[in-house]
Coordinates of C-alpha atoms in Angstrom, one line a residue:
Chain A
V750 CA 103.2 71.0 88.0
S751 CA 106.9 71.4 87.4
S752 CA 106.8 71.9 83.7
H753 CA 109.6 74.2 82.5
Q754 CA 110.3 75.3 79.0
P755 CA 113.5 73.7 77.7
L756 CA 116.1 76.6 77.4
G757 CA 118.5 77.3 74.5
P758 CA 122.4 76.9 74.8
G759 CA 124.8 79.3 76.6
R760 CA 126.7 79.6 79.9
E761 CA 124.1 81.9 81.5
F762 CA 121.4 79.3 80.7
D763 CA 123.7 76.5 81.8
A764 CA 123.8 78.4 85.2
V765 CA 120.0 78.7 85.2
R766 CA 119.4 75.1 84.2
A767 CA 121.6 74.0 87.1
L768 CA 119.7 76.1 89.6
V769 CA 116.5 74.8 88.2
L770 CA 117.7 71.2 88.3
Q771 CA 118.8 71.7 91.9
W772 CA 115.5 73.5 92.9
G773 CA 113.7 70.4 91.8
S774 CA 109.8 70.7 92.6
R775 CA 110.5 74.0 94.4
A776 CA 110.7 75.5 90.8
T777 CA 107.7 75.5 88.3
G778 CA 107.2 76.8 84.7
I779 CA 110.7 78.4 84.6
G780 CA 112.1 79.5 81.1
D781 CA 109.6 81.8 79.3
D782 CA 109.7 85.6 79.0
A783 CA 107.6 85.8 82.0
A784 CA 105.9 83.4 84.5
L785 CA 102.2 82.6 84.6
V786 CA 100.5 82.6 88.2
D787 CA 96.9 81.8 89.0
V788 CA 95.4 84.2 91.7
P789 CA 92.5 82.4 93.5
D790 CA 89.0 83.6 92.6
G791 CA 87.8 86.5 94.9
E792 CA 91.4 87.2 96.2
R793 CA 93.6 90.2 95.5
L794 CA 97.1 89.9 94.4
V795 CA 99.8 91.1 96.9
V796 CA 103.1 91.7 95.6
S797 CA 106.4 93.2 96.9
T798 CA 110.0 93.3 95.8
D799 CA 113.1 93.5 98.1
T800 CA 116.7 93.8 97.3
S801 CA 119.7 92.5 99.5
V802 CA 123.0 94.1 98.6
E803 CA 126.4 93.1 99.6
F804 CA 128.3 95.4 102.0
V805 CA 124.8 97.1 102.8
H806 CA 122.8 94.2 103.9
F807 CA 125.5 91.7 104.7
R808 CA 129.1 90.9 104.2
R809 CA 130.6 87.7 103.1
E810 CA 132.5 87.0 106.2
W811 CA 129.4 87.1 108.2
L812 CA 127.0 84.7 106.5
S813 CA 127.3 81.4 104.5
A814 CA 126.0 81.6 100.9
A815 CA 123.1 79.5 101.9
E816 CA 122.3 81.9 104.7
I817 CA 122.4 85.0 102.3
G818 CA 120.1 83.2 99.9
W819 CA 117.7 82.3 102.9
R820 CA 117.8 85.9 104.4
A821 CA 117.0 87.7 101.3
T822 CA 114.1 85.5 100.5
T823 CA 112.8 85.5 103.9
A824 CA 112.9 89.4 104.0
A825 CA 110.7 89.6 100.9
L826 CA 108.4 86.8 102.1
S827 CA 107.9 88.8 105.4
D828 CA 106.3 91.4 103.5
L829 CA 103.6 89.0 102.4
A830 CA 103.4 88.1 106.0
A831 CA 102.9 91.8 107.1
M832 CA 99.9 91.9 104.6
G833 CA 98.2 88.7 105.9
A834 CA 98.8 87.2 102.3
R835 CA 99.4 83.6 101.4
P836 CA 102.5 83.2 99.1
L837 CA 101.8 82.1 95.6
A838 CA 105.2 82.5 93.8
V839 CA 108.8 83.9 94.1
L840 CA 110.9 85.4 91.6
T841 CA 114.8 86.0 92.0
A842 CA 117.0 88.4 90.0
L843 CA 120.4 87.9 91.1
V844 CA 123.6 89.9 90.1
V845 CA 126.4 87.5 90.8
P846 CA 130.0 88.9 90.6
D847 CA 132.6 86.4 89.2
G848 CA 134.1 85.8 92.6
W849 CA 130.8 84.5 93.9
R850 CA 130.0 82.3 90.9
G851 CA 131.1 79.2 92.7
E852 CA 128.6 80.1 95.4
L853 CA 125.6 80.3 93.3
G854 CA 124.6 76.7 94.0
A855 CA 124.6 77.3 97.8
I856 CA 122.7 80.7 97.4
G857 CA 120.1 78.7 95.5
D858 CA 120.0 76.1 98.3
G859 CA 119.2 79.0 100.7
I860 CA 116.6 80.6 98.3
A861 CA 114.8 77.1 98.1
A862 CA 114.9 76.3 101.7
A863 CA 113.0 79.7 102.3
V864 CA 110.6 79.1 99.5
E865 CA 109.9 75.6 100.9
A866 CA 109.3 77.0 104.5
A867 CA 106.7 79.3 103.0
S868 CA 105.1 76.4 101.0
T869 CA 105.5 78.3 97.8
H870 CA 107.6 78.0 94.4
I871 CA 110.2 79.8 92.4
V872 CA 108.5 80.7 89.0
G873 CA 111.2 83.1 87.5
G874 CA 114.0 85.4 87.7
D875 CA 117.0 86.9 86.1
L876 CA 120.9 86.2 86.2
S877 CA 123.5 89.0 85.6
T878 CA 127.1 89.8 86.4
G879 CA 128.1 92.8 88.4
S880 CA 130.6 94.0 90.9
E881 CA 128.8 93.2 94.2
L882 CA 126.4 90.5 94.9
S883 CA 122.8 91.5 94.9
L884 CA 119.5 89.5 95.4
C885 CA 116.3 91.2 94.1
V886 CA 113.5 88.9 95.4
T887 CA 110.0 89.4 94.2
V888 CA 107.1 87.8 96.0
L889 CA 103.6 87.2 95.0
G890 CA 100.7 86.3 97.4
S891 CA 97.1 86.8 97.7
S892 CA 94.3 87.4 100.3
K893 CA 90.7 88.0 100.4
S894 CA 91.2 91.0 102.8
P895 CA 94.7 92.2 103.0
L896 CA 96.1 93.8 106.2
T897 CA 97.6 97.1 105.5
R898 CA 99.6 99.5 107.7
G899 CA 96.7 101.8 107.7
G900 CA 94.1 100.0 109.5
A901 CA 94.8 100.7 113.1
R902 CA 91.9 102.4 115.1
P903 CA 91.9 104.0 118.4
G904 CA 91.2 101.7 121.3
E905 CA 92.8 98.8 119.9
S906 CA 96.0 97.0 121.3
L907 CA 99.4 96.7 119.7
W908 CA 101.0 93.2 119.6
V909 CA 104.3 92.1 118.5
T910 CA 105.6 88.5 117.8
G911 CA 108.7 86.8 118.9
A912 CA 111.3 88.5 121.0
L913 CA 113.5 91.7 119.6
G914 CA 117.1 92.4 119.8
G915 CA 118.8 89.2 118.4
P916 CA 119.8 90.6 115.1
A917 CA 121.2 93.9 116.8
T918 CA 123.2 91.9 119.5
A919 CA 124.6 89.7 116.6
L920 CA 125.5 92.6 114.4
R921 CA 127.2 94.3 117.2
S922 CA 129.5 91.4 117.6
L923 CA 130.0 91.0 114.0
L924 CA 131.0 94.8 113.4
D925 CA 133.4 94.5 116.4
G926 CA 135.0 91.5 115.0
T927 CA 134.0 89.2 117.7
T928 CA 132.0 86.0 117.5
P929 CA 128.4 86.3 118.3
A930 CA 126.5 83.9 120.5
A931 CA 125.0 81.2 118.4
A932 CA 121.4 82.1 119.3
A933 CA 121.8 85.7 118.5
R934 CA 123.8 84.9 115.3
G935 CA 120.8 82.5 114.3
R936 CA 118.4 85.4 114.6
F937 CA 120.3 87.4 112.2
A938 CA 121.4 84.7 109.9
H939 CA 118.1 82.6 109.7
P940 CA 115.1 84.7 110.3
S941 CA 111.6 83.4 109.9
A942 CA 108.9 85.1 107.7
R943 CA 105.8 84.9 110.0
V944 CA 103.3 84.0 107.3
R945 CA 101.2 81.5 109.1
E946 CA 101.3 83.6 112.2
A947 CA 99.9 86.7 110.3
L948 CA 97.1 84.5 108.8
W949 CA 96.3 83.4 112.2
L950 CA 96.2 86.9 113.6
A951 CA 94.3 88.2 110.7
A952 CA 91.6 85.4 111.2
R953 CA 91.2 86.8 114.8
G954 CA 90.4 90.5 113.9
A955 CA 93.8 92.1 113.4
T956 CA 93.3 95.4 111.5
A957 CA 96.8 96.4 110.6
A958 CA 100.3 95.0 110.5
I959 CA 103.8 95.9 109.3
D960 CA 107.0 93.9 109.7
I961 CA 109.6 95.5 111.9
S962 CA 112.7 95.1 109.4
D963 CA 113.7 98.8 110.2
G964 CA 113.2 98.3 114.0
L965 CA 110.0 98.3 116.0
I966 CA 109.6 102.1 116.7
A967 CA 110.8 103.1 113.4
D968 CA 108.1 100.8 111.6
A969 CA 105.6 101.7 114.3
R970 CA 105.9 105.3 113.1
H971 CA 105.1 104.2 109.6
M972 CA 101.9 102.3 110.9
A973 CA 100.8 105.6 112.8
A974 CA 101.5 107.8 109.7
A975 CA 99.5 105.3 107.5
S976 CA 96.7 104.8 109.9
G977 CA 96.6 108.5 110.9
V978 CA 96.7 107.6 114.6
A979 CA 98.9 107.9 117.6
L980 CA 100.5 104.8 118.8
A981 CA 101.6 104.2 122.5
V982 CA 104.3 101.8 123.1
S983 CA 105.7 100.8 126.4
L984 CA 109.3 100.0 126.3
D985 CA 108.9 97.9 129.6
N986 CA 106.6 95.6 127.7
V987 CA 108.8 95.1 124.7
P988 CA 109.8 91.3 124.6
R989 CA 113.6 91.2 124.5
F990 CA 116.0 88.6 123.1
G991 CA 118.4 87.4 125.9
E992 CA 120.3 90.2 127.8
C993 CA 119.3 92.8 125.2
N994 CA 118.3 96.2 126.8
P995 CA 114.8 97.7 126.0
A996 CA 116.1 100.5 123.9
D997 CA 118.2 98.1 121.7
A998 CA 115.3 95.8 121.3
A999 CA 113.0 98.5 120.3
S1000 CA 115.5 99.8 117.6
S1001 CA 116.9 96.4 116.5
G1002 CA 116.7 96.3 112.6
E1003 CA 116.7 93.1 110.6
E1004 CA 114.0 91.8 112.5
Y1005 CA 111.4 90.0 110.7
E1006 CA 108.7 89.9 113.5
L1007 CA 105.3 91.6 113.0
L1008 CA 103.7 94.6 114.7
I1009 CA 100.1 94.3 114.7
A1010 CA 97.1 96.3 115.7
G1011 CA 93.9 94.8 116.7
P1012 CA 91.5 93.4 119.5
G1013 CA 92.4 91.2 122.5
M1014 CA 94.3 88.1 121.5
D1015 CA 94.7 84.8 123.1
C1016 CA 98.5 84.9 123.6
V1017 CA 98.7 81.3 125.0
A1018 CA 96.8 79.8 122.1
F1019 CA 99.2 81.7 119.7
T1020 CA 102.2 80.3 121.6
R1021 CA 100.9 76.7 121.7
E1022 CA 100.2 77.1 117.9
F1023 CA 103.6 78.5 116.8
G1024 CA 106.1 78.0 119.9
L1025 CA 106.5 81.9 119.7
A1026 CA 105.6 84.7 122.0
L1027 CA 102.8 87.2 121.4
T1028 CA 103.1 90.4 123.5
R1029 CA 100.9 93.2 124.0
I1030 CA 103.4 96.3 124.0
G1031 CA 100.9 99.2 123.9
E1032 CA 97.7 100.6 122.4
V1033 CA 96.4 102.8 119.6
G1034 CA 95.3 106.2 120.6
P1035 CA 94.3 108.5 122.1
A1036 CA 92.0 109.4 119.3
E1037 CA 92.8 113.1 119.6
G1038 CA 96.6 112.5 119.4
A1039 CA 98.6 113.6 116.2
P1040 CA 99.9 110.7 114.2
G1041 CA 103.1 109.3 115.5
V1042 CA 104.6 107.0 118.4
I1043 CA 104.6 107.8 122.0
V1044 CA 107.2 105.8 123.8
T1045 CA 107.0 105.4 127.5
S1046 CA 109.3 103.7 130.0
G1047 CA 108.5 103.3 133.7
G1048 CA 105.2 105.3 132.9
A1049 CA 107.1 108.3 131.8
R1050 CA 107.4 109.5 128.1
V1051 CA 111.0 109.2 126.6
E1052 CA 112.6 110.5 123.5
F1053 CA 113.5 107.7 121.1
T1054 CA 115.7 107.7 118.2
G1055 CA 117.0 104.7 116.1
G1056 CA 116.0 102.5 113.3
Y1057 CA 117.7 102.0 110.1
D1058 CA 117.7 104.5 107.2
H1059 CA 119.6 103.7 104.0
F1060 CA 120.0 107.2 102.9
S1061 CA 121.1 108.7 106.4
A1062 CA 124.4 110.3 106.6
Chain B
V1127 CA 93.0 105.7 92.4
S1128 CA 96.4 107.5 93.8
S1129 CA 95.8 106.4 97.4
H1130 CA 99.2 106.3 99.0
Q1131 CA 99.7 105.5 102.5
P1132 CA 101.4 108.4 104.5
L1133 CA 105.2 107.3 105.0
G1134 CA 107.1 107.8 108.3
P1135 CA 110.0 110.0 108.8
G1136 CA 113.6 109.3 107.4
R1137 CA 116.0 110.3 104.6
E1138 CA 115.2 107.0 102.6
F1139 CA 111.5 107.8 102.8
D1140 CA 112.1 111.4 102.0
A1141 CA 113.6 109.9 98.7
V1142 CA 110.7 107.7 98.3
R1143 CA 108.2 110.6 98.9
A1144 CA 109.9 112.8 96.2
L1145 CA 109.9 110.0 93.7
V1146 CA 106.1 109.3 94.5
L1147 CA 105.3 113.1 94.3
Q1148 CA 107.2 113.4 91.1
W1149 CA 105.4 110.3 89.7
G1150 CA 102.1 111.9 90.3
S1151 CA 99.3 109.8 88.8
R1152 CA 101.6 107.3 87.5
A1153 CA 102.2 106.0 91.0
T1154 CA 99.3 104.4 92.9
G1155 CA 99.1 102.9 96.3
I1156 CA 102.6 103.1 97.4
G1157 CA 103.7 102.9 100.9
D1158 CA 102.7 99.5 102.5
D1159 CA 104.7 96.3 103.0
A1160 CA 103.4 95.2 99.6
A1161 CA 101.2 96.3 96.8
L1162 CA 97.7 95.2 96.1
V1163 CA 96.8 94.4 92.4
D1164 CA 93.6 93.2 91.1
V1165 CA 93.9 90.5 88.1
P1166 CA 90.8 90.7 85.9
D1167 CA 88.4 87.7 86.2
G1168 CA 89.2 84.9 84.0
E1169 CA 92.6 86.1 83.2
R1170 CA 96.1 84.6 84.2
L1171 CA 98.7 86.8 86.0
V1172 CA 102.0 87.3 84.0
V1173 CA 104.9 88.4 85.9
S1174 CA 108.7 89.0 85.0
T1175 CA 111.6 90.6 86.8
D1176 CA 114.7 92.1 85.0
T1177 CA 117.9 93.7 86.3
S1178 CA 119.8 96.5 84.6
V1179 CA 123.3 96.9 86.1
E1180 CA 125.9 99.6 85.4
F1181 CA 129.1 98.5 83.6
V1182 CA 127.1 95.4 82.5
H1183 CA 124.0 96.7 80.7
F1184 CA 125.0 100.3 80.4
R1185 CA 127.7 102.9 81.2
R1186 CA 127.1 106.4 82.6
E1187 CA 128.8 108.1 79.7
W1188 CA 126.6 106.5 77.2
L1189 CA 123.1 107.2 78.5
S1190 CA 121.3 110.0 80.4
A1191 CA 119.8 109.2 83.7
A1192 CA 116.4 109.4 82.2
E1193 CA 117.4 106.8 79.5
I1194 CA 118.7 104.5 82.1
G1195 CA 115.3 104.5 83.8
W1196 CA 113.5 104.2 80.4
R1197 CA 115.6 101.3 79.3
A1198 CA 115.5 99.2 82.3
T1199 CA 111.7 99.6 82.6
T1200 CA 111.1 99.0 78.9
A1201 CA 113.3 96.0 78.9
A1202 CA 111.2 94.6 81.5
L1203 CA 107.9 95.6 80.0
S1204 CA 109.0 93.8 76.8
D1205 CA 108.7 90.5 78.6
L1206 CA 105.1 91.1 79.0
A1207 CA 104.9 91.9 75.4
A1208 CA 106.5 88.9 74.5
M1209 CA 103.8 86.8 76.5
G1210 CA 100.9 88.9 74.7
A1211 CA 100.0 90.3 78.3
R1212 CA 98.5 93.6 79.1
P1213 CA 100.5 95.5 81.8
L1214 CA 98.8 95.8 85.1
A1215 CA 101.6 97.2 87.4
V1216 CA 105.3 97.9 87.8
L1217 CA 107.6 97.5 90.9
T1218 CA 111.1 99.1 90.9
A1219 CA 114.0 98.1 93.3
L1220 CA 116.8 100.6 92.9
V1221 CA 120.4 100.2 94.4
V1222 CA 121.5 103.7 94.2
P1223 CA 125.4 104.6 94.9
D1224 CA 126.1 108.0 96.6
G1225 CA 127.4 109.2 93.4
W1226 CA 124.2 108.8 91.7
R1227 CA 121.8 110.0 94.3
G1228 CA 121.4 113.4 92.6
E1229 CA 120.4 111.5 89.4
L1230 CA 117.5 109.8 91.2
G1231 CA 114.8 112.1 90.3
A1232 CA 115.9 111.9 86.4
I1233 CA 116.0 108.1 86.6
G1234 CA 112.6 108.3 88.0
D1235 CA 111.4 110.4 85.1
G1236 CA 112.6 107.9 82.7
I1237 CA 110.9 105.0 84.6
A1238 CA 107.5 107.0 84.7
A1239 CA 107.9 107.8 80.9
A1240 CA 108.1 104.1 80.0
V1241 CA 105.3 103.2 82.6
E1242 CA 103.1 105.8 80.9
A1243 CA 104.1 104.7 77.4
A1244 CA 102.6 101.1 78.4
S1245 CA 99.5 102.7 80.1
T1246 CA 100.4 101.2 83.5
H1247 CA 101.2 102.2 87.0
I1248 CA 104.1 102.0 89.6
V1249 CA 102.8 100.4 92.7
G1250 CA 105.9 99.6 94.7
G1251 CA 109.5 99.1 94.9
D1252 CA 112.6 99.4 97.2
L1253 CA 115.6 101.7 97.6
S1254 CA 118.9 100.9 98.7
T1255 CA 122.6 101.9 98.5
G1256 CA 125.3 100.0 96.9
S1257 CA 128.6 100.3 94.9
E1258 CA 127.0 100.3 91.5
L1259 CA 123.8 101.6 90.0
S1260 CA 121.3 98.7 89.4
L1261 CA 117.7 98.7 88.6
C1262 CA 115.5 95.7 89.3
V1263 CA 112.1 96.0 87.6
T1264 CA 109.2 93.8 88.3
V1265 CA 106.4 93.9 85.8
L1266 CA 102.8 92.4 86.2
G1267 CA 100.4 91.8 83.5
S1268 CA 97.4 89.7 82.6
S1269 CA 96.1 87.7 79.7
K1270 CA 93.3 85.2 79.0
S1271 CA 95.5 83.1 76.8
P1272 CA 99.3 83.9 77.1
L1273 CA 101.7 83.6 74.3
T1274 CA 104.6 81.2 75.4
R1275 CA 107.8 80.5 73.6
G1276 CA 106.6 76.7 73.3
G1277 CA 103.6 77.1 71.1
A1278 CA 105.4 77.1 67.6
R1279 CA 104.1 74.3 65.3
P1280 CA 105.4 73.0 61.9
G1281 CA 104.0 74.9 59.0
E1282 CA 103.6 78.1 60.6
S1283 CA 105.6 81.4 59.7
L1284 CA 108.2 83.2 61.6
W1285 CA 107.6 87.0 61.9
V1286 CA 109.8 89.7 63.3
T1287 CA 108.7 93.3 64.2
G1288 CA 110.9 96.4 63.3
A1289 CA 114.4 96.6 61.9
L1290 CA 117.3 94.9 63.7
G1291 CA 120.8 96.1 64.3
G1292 CA 120.5 99.6 65.5
P1293 CA 121.4 98.8 69.2
A1294 CA 124.5 96.9 67.8
T1295 CA 125.5 99.7 65.5
A1296 CA 125.3 102.2 68.5
L1297 CA 127.0 99.9 70.9
R1298 CA 130.0 99.4 68.5
S1299 CA 130.5 103.3 68.2
L1300 CA 130.1 103.6 72.0
L1301 CA 132.8 101.0 72.7
D1302 CA 135.1 102.5 70.1
G1303 CA 134.8 105.9 71.8
T1304 CA 133.2 107.4 68.8
T1305 CA 129.6 109.1 68.7
P1306 CA 127.0 106.9 67.2
A1307 CA 124.6 108.2 64.5
A1308 CA 121.5 109.8 66.3
A1309 CA 119.1 107.1 65.0
A1310 CA 121.2 104.2 65.9
R1311 CA 121.7 105.7 69.2
G1312 CA 117.9 106.2 69.8
R1313 CA 117.5 102.5 69.0
F1314 CA 119.9 101.7 71.9
A1315 CA 119.0 104.4 74.4
H1316 CA 115.2 104.5 73.9
P1317 CA 113.7 101.1 72.8
S1318 CA 110.0 100.5 72.7
A1319 CA 108.3 97.6 74.4
R1320 CA 106.0 96.1 71.6
V1321 CA 103.0 95.6 74.1
R1322 CA 100.1 96.7 71.7
E1323 CA 101.9 95.0 68.7
A1324 CA 101.8 91.6 70.6
L1325 CA 98.2 92.1 71.5
W1326 CA 97.4 92.6 67.8
L1327 CA 99.2 89.6 66.7
A1328 CA 97.9 87.4 69.2
A1329 CA 94.3 88.4 68.4
R1330 CA 95.5 87.2 64.8
G1331 CA 96.4 83.7 65.7
A1332 CA 100.1 84.0 66.8
T1333 CA 101.2 80.7 68.6
A1334 CA 104.5 81.6 70.2
A1335 CA 106.6 84.9 70.8
I1336 CA 109.8 85.9 72.5
D1337 CA 111.5 89.2 72.8
I1338 CA 115.0 89.3 71.1
S1339 CA 117.1 91.0 73.7
D1340 CA 119.7 88.4 73.3
G1341 CA 119.7 88.6 69.6
L1342 CA 117.4 87.3 66.9
I1343 CA 118.9 83.9 66.4
A1344 CA 120.2 83.4 70.1
D1345 CA 116.3 83.9 71.1
A1346 CA 115.1 81.9 68.1
R1347 CA 117.0 78.9 69.6
H1348 CA 115.0 79.3 72.8
M1349 CA 111.8 79.4 71.0
A1350 CA 112.9 76.2 69.1
A1351 CA 114.0 74.5 72.3
A1352 CA 110.6 75.4 74.1
S1353 CA 108.5 74.4 71.1
G1354 CA 110.4 71.4 70.3
V1355 CA 110.8 72.2 66.8
A1356 CA 113.2 73.3 64.0
L1357 CA 113.1 76.8 63.0
A1358 CA 114.2 77.9 59.6
V1359 CA 115.5 81.7 59.4
S1360 CA 116.6 83.3 56.0
L1361 CA 119.3 86.0 56.9
D1362 CA 118.4 87.6 53.5
N1363 CA 114.9 88.4 54.8
V1364 CA 115.9 89.7 58.2
P1365 CA 114.9 93.4 58.3
R1366 CA 117.9 95.6 58.8
F1367 CA 118.5 99.0 60.4
G1368 CA 120.4 101.5 58.3
E1369 CA 123.6 99.9 56.7
C1370 CA 123.7 97.1 59.2
N1371 CA 124.8 93.8 57.6
P1372 CA 122.6 90.7 57.9
A1373 CA 124.8 88.8 60.3
D1374 CA 124.9 91.7 62.7
A1375 CA 121.2 92.4 62.4
A1376 CA 120.5 88.8 63.4
S1377 CA 123.0 88.7 66.3
S1378 CA 122.2 92.4 67.6
G1379 CA 121.2 92.2 71.3
E1380 CA 119.5 94.8 73.3
E1381 CA 116.9 94.7 70.7
Y1382 CA 113.3 94.8 72.1
E1383 CA 111.4 93.6 68.9
L1384 CA 109.3 90.5 68.9
L1385 CA 110.0 87.2 67.2
I1386 CA 106.6 85.5 66.6
A1387 CA 105.4 82.2 65.2
G1388 CA 102.0 82.0 63.6
P1389 CA 99.9 81.9 60.4
G1390 CA 99.9 84.4 57.6
M1391 CA 99.7 88.0 58.9
D1392 CA 98.6 91.2 57.1
C1393 CA 101.8 93.1 57.2
V1394 CA 100.4 96.2 55.6
A1395 CA 97.6 96.4 58.1
F1396 CA 100.2 96.1 61.0
T1397 CA 102.4 98.7 59.6
R1398 CA 99.4 101.0 59.1
E1399 CA 98.3 100.5 62.6
F1400 CA 101.9 100.8 64.4
G1401 CA 104.0 102.5 61.8
L1402 CA 106.4 99.6 62.2
A1403 CA 107.6 96.8 60.0
L1404 CA 106.4 93.2 60.3
T1405 CA 108.4 90.9 58.3
R1406 CA 108.1 87.1 57.4
I1407 CA 111.8 85.8 57.9
G1408 CA 111.2 82.0 57.8
E1409 CA 109.1 79.1 59.1
V1410 CA 108.7 76.5 61.7
G1411 CA 109.6 73.0 60.5
P1412 CA 110.3 70.7 58.9
A1413 CA 108.5 68.5 61.4
E1414 CA 111.1 65.8 61.5
G1415 CA 113.9 68.3 62.4
A1416 CA 115.6 68.2 65.6
P1417 CA 114.8 71.3 67.9
G1418 CA 117.2 74.1 66.8
V1419 CA 117.6 77.0 64.3
I1420 CA 118.8 76.5 60.7
V1421 CA 120.1 79.6 59.2
T1422 CA 120.3 80.0 55.7
S1423 CA 121.7 82.9 53.4
G1424 CA 121.4 82.8 49.4
G1425 CA 119.6 79.5 49.9
A1426 CA 122.6 77.7 51.5
R1427 CA 122.9 76.8 55.2
V1428 CA 125.3 79.0 57.2
E1429 CA 126.9 78.4 60.6
F1430 CA 125.9 81.1 62.9
T1431 CA 127.3 82.2 66.3
G1432 CA 126.6 85.3 68.2
G1433 CA 124.2 86.6 70.7
Y1434 CA 124.8 87.7 74.4
D1435 CA 125.6 85.5 77.3
H1436 CA 126.1 86.9 80.7
F1437 CA 128.2 84.1 82.0
S1438 CA 130.4 83.5 78.7
A1439 CA 134.2 84.1 79.2

């Protein structure tokens, strides 16, 4: 179904044409004022937009151009995972400074690889100049019954996918000017959007989900606020990447794992299916608690700060 | 239906909360990982994303913050008009440098005004820092039978809404450091997305449409390429804003008027309905012509260059 509209002349459109050619069957129906997408009957449209900005979300010396494209696209797709939605389409609005123009093909490769990993297609976008590289990725998905942040109910368990702290570990090295270990760097440079995992969990009764791109506890606070419940998280149970300490694991941003509320889950079956841990890290409640997150370690309550805030300082 | 999810703590979310509060009923369902949108039964989803970047699309001394928000949102909504789609929802991903943070409320006012003019709602977005102000606006709409660029057929007429050249006239003054006339400046600073006009024209048999944000002739070339037809445009018939000369009117970018192919139209009824001109400027064909645009003046063919290309030079 890759029926593109022929584009008119011009260098900007030459650049679009080159990207579309390179994307092959990963791009469909490019070239009109807007893209057409069909939402399956009886499903709701789920849509999110997410921007990755040079110097804010990444630096050129940290990542290859393909990794920049992959990460930006995966970060956006992760929002569909957090809603338990199946991806339908991706749009990419790129601001490309002159000094990055030679890397556009490699950025496009990374975008296409992330789109392919999520079994979806690029249906449109926008290309502009500017003084810093910026990738605004819009993702469309659909679901019969989307998972919101607001569905957690007292008595349920809290689950997290994967192991946390890899991106924070890698970022610390990068900011210090040292070379991160390959595994930690991979967690930062090449995250996965947990789309299939979310569908599996939703099918087994998950009631609420959020991706933890701002850090586990910071994002748990959003789930608590949206659900109007207290969430109790045991730091001792937070699954940690490598040697990462529990507090760093629980505050590490740039994670694209999922925090889920729901009933008992078969963690062994989950790991067999996805090769990924699923860990119970706490519970929803008590019912009378004010909305918020209660963090414990060794059975005692601890104060917890951390998580990323774009407008802080 | 303005049921937002409560947000967690943090300055970035304080800024989101302030925007959402200010937007009132113009914002709905903000605060989850993604937004939920219902597409009417039997309609196709129409989606487009469009970025406005400081120094590329506007300069701070040219426009008020509210005008910057209005223009970026209207430019994106214009893509829905060009598809004959009814707006369903808007998402705004904003990159806001420190020096612009005090203007965020005014930018938000402009966004909300444009959203209100199109009778739609803001359902999500993203807020980030960066070194230049950038607004990535994603618009969602729907249509039973979208108008593409590819539907023009030999024998049809070409129609354009409004009068062209105002933005080019204003931009020339601004670039020269002089004050543009108020009317021309208004055409640049406060364009309209021709959403209702496009629905009217689609209901009366229009077969193809494009918005002429890159200039009439440049965008006519896209319609010609997509439709696989020759388009004949008479410069003498191009409706001009004020004293603008025909060549400037036909190359003026930043227009958000529509170029339409279709059968005979009742221009008087159109003007009565919308207070806006609808002008026949040419025709589709001849059938044997190669795809492209034939521009004539005084009955003779003229060479025509012009139109905006982000990647030129």
